[in-house]
Amino acid sequence: GAVVSQHPSWVICKSGTSVKIECRSLDFQATTMFWYRQFPKQSLMLMATSNEGSKATYEQGVEKDKFLINHASLTLSTLTVTSAHPEDSSFYICSATPARDSETQYFGPGTRLLVL
Amino acid sequence: QKEVEQNSGPLSVPEGAIASLNCTYSDRGSQSFFWYRQYSGKSPELIMSIYSNGDKEDGRFTAQLNKASQYVSLLIRDSQPSDSATYLCARAGNTPLVFGKGTRLSVIA
């Protein structure tokens, strides 16, 4: 149990376009989902926390208008990188917390974004 | 002071040896701790959690928690080259998990 999927697993886009990444909890309902970003050889950076049906809470320094998060159901959260630029190229990873265990985070496989 | 501290490594151990990974934390109110493994280019995967002082064993892995000294460790017995990865320590609290920067483990065949 506790499987989290992400789609797509990798994406290449042109500068200025928007990219949507989906995160799904496959076998549990996720009260909370998290979005992280990780640059090569660096540690995980939490971008935002989202709860189903409410606005996401963004970490300091993360532009909420650039990284749009929607958590429309207990099994799906999306991250949209708007007007992507090369500096947004990174590994984006989501995680989800089951309702039955509010502390444990299960990670999705990640989405590698390359902006040309 | 960082909330969760880990030695970045690399920690190199020979195959078959015990690898010992350590983590200290600053928030005395922390109750729950987690160890994740992250292979290069992949996302973290949960190895185990620990909530009480003492040891918790799961296969070749043993987590140890000492709340008085504010450290948590992960022992990997009979280390295998496939254990080579970055190990992340995390603590839970009233906020999302706080991760350490991870320790890179290299098991030499």
Coordinates of C-alpha atoms in Angstrom, one line a residue:
Chain A
G1 CA 0.0 0.0 0.0
A2 CA 0.8 3.7 0.0
V3 CA 1.7 4.1 -3.7
V4 CA 2.0 7.5 -5.2
S5 CA 2.3 8.1 -8.9
Q6 CA 3.4 11.1 -10.9
H7 CA 2.8 12.0 -14.5
P8 CA 4.6 12.7 -16.6
S9 CA 7.9 11.2 -15.5
W10 CA 9.8 13.6 -17.7
V11 CA 9.0 16.6 -19.8
I12 CA 10.9 18.9 -22.2
C13 CA 9.3 22.2 -23.0
K14 CA 10.2 25.5 -24.6
S15 CA 10.8 28.6 -22.5
G16 CA 7.6 30.5 -21.9
T17 CA 5.2 27.5 -22.0
S18 CA 3.3 26.1 -19.0
V19 CA 3.7 22.5 -17.7
K20 CA 1.3 20.6 -15.6
I21 CA 2.5 17.7 -13.3
E22 CA 0.0 15.4 -11.7
C23 CA 0.4 13.6 -8.4
R24 CA -1.9 10.8 -7.5
S25 CA -2.3 8.6 -4.4
L26 CA -3.3 5.2 -5.9
D27 CA -4.4 3.2 -2.9
F28 CA -5.1 5.7 -0.2
Q29 CA -6.7 9.0 0.4
A30 CA -4.3 11.8 1.0
T31 CA -5.3 14.5 3.3
T32 CA -2.1 16.4 2.5
M33 CA 0.2 16.5 -0.5
F34 CA 3.6 18.1 -0.7
W35 CA 5.6 19.4 -3.6
Y36 CA 9.4 19.4 -3.6
R37 CA 12.1 20.5 -6.0
Q38 CA 15.5 19.0 -6.1
F39 CA 18.4 20.4 -8.2
P40 CA 21.3 18.0 -9.0
K41 CA 23.4 17.0 -6.0
Q42 CA 21.3 19.2 -3.7
S43 CA 18.9 18.3 -1.0
L44 CA 15.1 18.3 -1.2
M45 CA 13.5 21.7 -1.1
L46 CA 9.9 21.9 0.0
M47 CA 7.9 24.2 -2.3
A48 CA 4.4 24.0 -0.9
T49 CA 1.9 22.0 1.1
S50 CA -1.6 21.4 -0.2
N51 CA -4.7 20.2 1.5
E52 CA -7.7 19.0 -0.4
G53 CA -10.2 21.7 -1.1
S54 CA -8.1 24.6 0.3
K55 CA -5.3 26.9 -1.0
A56 CA -1.8 25.6 -0.9
T57 CA 0.7 27.0 1.6
Y58 CA 3.9 28.0 -0.1
E59 CA 7.3 28.1 1.4
Q60 CA 9.2 31.4 1.6
G61 CA 10.7 32.4 -1.7
V62 CA 8.4 30.2 -3.8
E63 CA 6.2 32.2 -6.2
K64 CA 2.6 31.1 -5.9
D65 CA 1.7 32.7 -9.2
K66 CA 4.4 30.8 -11.0
F67 CA 3.8 27.5 -9.3
L68 CA 0.1 26.9 -9.3
I69 CA -1.1 24.1 -7.1
N70 CA -4.5 22.5 -7.2
H71 CA -5.6 19.8 -4.8
A72 CA -9.1 19.0 -6.2
S73 CA -9.6 15.6 -4.6
L74 CA -8.2 13.4 -1.9
T75 CA -6.2 11.5 -4.5
L76 CA -5.0 14.1 -6.9
S77 CA -2.9 17.2 -6.7
T78 CA -1.4 19.1 -9.7
L79 CA 1.5 21.5 -10.0
T80 CA 1.5 23.9 -12.9
V81 CA 4.8 25.6 -13.7
T82 CA 3.6 28.7 -15.6
S83 CA 5.8 30.5 -18.1
A84 CA 8.6 28.1 -17.5
H85 CA 12.2 29.3 -17.9
P86 CA 15.5 27.3 -18.1
E87 CA 16.1 28.0 -14.4
D88 CA 12.9 26.1 -13.6
S89 CA 14.6 22.9 -14.9
S90 CA 14.7 20.6 -12.0
F91 CA 13.4 17.3 -10.5
Y92 CA 9.9 17.9 -9.1
I93 CA 8.7 15.3 -6.5
C94 CA 5.4 15.1 -4.8
S95 CA 4.6 13.2 -1.6
A96 CA 1.3 12.3 0.0
T97 CA 0.2 11.7 3.6
P98 CA -2.5 9.1 4.3
A99 CA -5.4 10.1 6.4
R100 CA -4.7 7.2 8.7
D101 CA -1.1 8.3 9.3
S102 CA -0.7 12.0 9.2
E103 CA 3.1 12.1 9.7
T104 CA 4.4 9.7 7.2
Q105 CA 5.1 10.9 3.7
Y106 CA 5.2 8.6 0.7
F107 CA 6.9 10.0 -2.4
G108 CA 6.0 9.8 -6.0
P109 CA 8.7 8.8 -8.5
G110 CA 9.3 12.4 -9.5
T111 CA 9.1 14.4 -12.7
R112 CA 12.2 15.7 -14.5
L113 CA 11.5 19.0 -16.2
L114 CA 13.9 20.4 -18.8
V115 CA 13.1 23.9 -20.1
L116 CA 14.9 24.8 -23.3
Chain B
Q1 CA 21.5 25.6 14.1
K2 CA 20.0 23.4 11.5
E3 CA 17.0 21.5 12.6
V4 CA 18.1 18.1 11.4
E5 CA 21.8 17.5 10.8
Q6 CA 23.6 14.7 9.0
N7 CA 27.1 14.2 7.9
S8 CA 27.1 14.5 4.2
G9 CA 29.7 11.8 3.7
P10 CA 30.5 10.0 1.6
L11 CA 30.6 7.1 4.1
S12 CA 32.4 4.2 2.5
V13 CA 32.1 0.7 3.9
P14 CA 33.2 -2.6 2.6
E15 CA 30.5 -5.1 1.4
G16 CA 29.3 -7.2 4.3
A17 CA 30.2 -4.6 7.0
I18 CA 27.8 -2.6 9.2
A19 CA 27.0 0.9 7.9
S20 CA 26.2 3.4 10.7
L21 CA 24.3 6.6 9.7
N22 CA 23.7 9.3 12.3
C23 CA 21.4 12.2 12.6
T24 CA 20.9 14.8 15.3
Y25 CA 18.0 17.2 15.7
S26 CA 17.4 20.4 17.6
D27 CA 13.7 20.3 18.5
R28 CA 13.3 18.5 21.7
G29 CA 9.6 18.2 21.1
S30 CA 10.1 16.0 18.1
Q31 CA 8.3 12.7 18.5
S32 CA 8.6 10.8 15.2
F33 CA 11.5 10.1 13.0
F34 CA 11.9 8.6 9.6
W35 CA 14.7 7.3 7.4
Y36 CA 14.4 7.5 3.6
R37 CA 16.7 6.1 1.0
Q38 CA 17.3 8.0 -2.2
Y39 CA 19.1 6.5 -5.1
S40 CA 20.8 8.8 -7.6
G41 CA 18.2 10.3 -9.9
K42 CA 15.3 8.8 -8.1
S43 CA 12.8 10.0 -5.4
P44 CA 13.1 9.1 -1.7
E45 CA 11.6 5.9 -0.5
L46 CA 10.7 5.2 3.1
I47 CA 12.8 2.7 4.9
M48 CA 11.4 2.9 8.4
S49 CA 10.0 5.1 11.1
I50 CA 10.7 5.2 14.8
Y51 CA 8.8 6.9 17.6
S52 CA 10.1 5.4 20.9
N53 CA 13.5 5.4 22.5
G54 CA 15.5 2.3 21.8
D55 CA 16.0 0.1 18.8
K56 CA 13.6 -0.9 16.0
E57 CA 14.6 -3.6 13.6
D58 CA 13.4 -4.4 10.1
G59 CA 15.4 -7.0 8.2
R60 CA 18.9 -5.7 7.8
F61 CA 18.0 -2.3 9.1
T62 CA 17.9 -1.1 12.7
A63 CA 16.8 2.4 13.7
Q64 CA 17.9 3.7 17.0
L65 CA 16.4 6.7 18.8
N66 CA 17.8 8.5 21.8
K67 CA 15.6 11.4 22.7
A68 CA 17.7 12.6 25.7
S69 CA 20.7 13.0 23.4
Q70 CA 18.6 14.1 20.4
Y71 CA 20.0 11.7 18.0
V72 CA 18.7 9.0 15.7
S73 CA 20.7 6.5 13.8
L74 CA 20.3 3.8 11.1
L75 CA 22.4 0.7 11.1
I76 CA 22.6 -1.4 8.0
R77 CA 23.9 -4.9 8.6
D78 CA 25.6 -7.0 5.9
S79 CA 25.9 -3.9 3.6
Q80 CA 25.5 -4.6 -0.1
P81 CA 26.6 -2.5 -3.1
S82 CA 22.9 -2.0 -3.8
D83 CA 22.6 -0.1 -0.5
S84 CA 24.8 2.6 -2.0
A85 CA 22.5 5.7 -1.9
T86 CA 21.8 8.9 0.0
Y87 CA 20.0 8.3 3.3
L88 CA 17.8 11.1 4.5
C89 CA 16.8 11.5 8.1
A90 CA 13.5 13.4 8.8
R91 CA 11.6 14.4 11.9
A92 CA 7.9 15.1 12.1
G93 CA 6.2 17.6 14.3
N94 CA 3.6 20.3 13.8
T95 CA 5.0 21.2 10.4
P96 CA 5.8 19.1 7.3
L97 CA 8.6 16.6 7.7
V98 CA 12.0 18.4 8.2
F99 CA 14.7 16.6 6.3
G100 CA 18.4 16.5 6.8
K101 CA 20.6 17.0 3.8
G102 CA 21.4 13.3 3.7
T103 CA 24.4 11.1 4.0
R104 CA 25.8 9.5 0.9
L105 CA 26.7 5.8 1.5
S106 CA 29.0 3.9 -0.7
V107 CA 29.3 0.2 -0.2
I108 CA 32.5 -1.1 -1.8
A109 CA 32.4 -4.6 -3.3

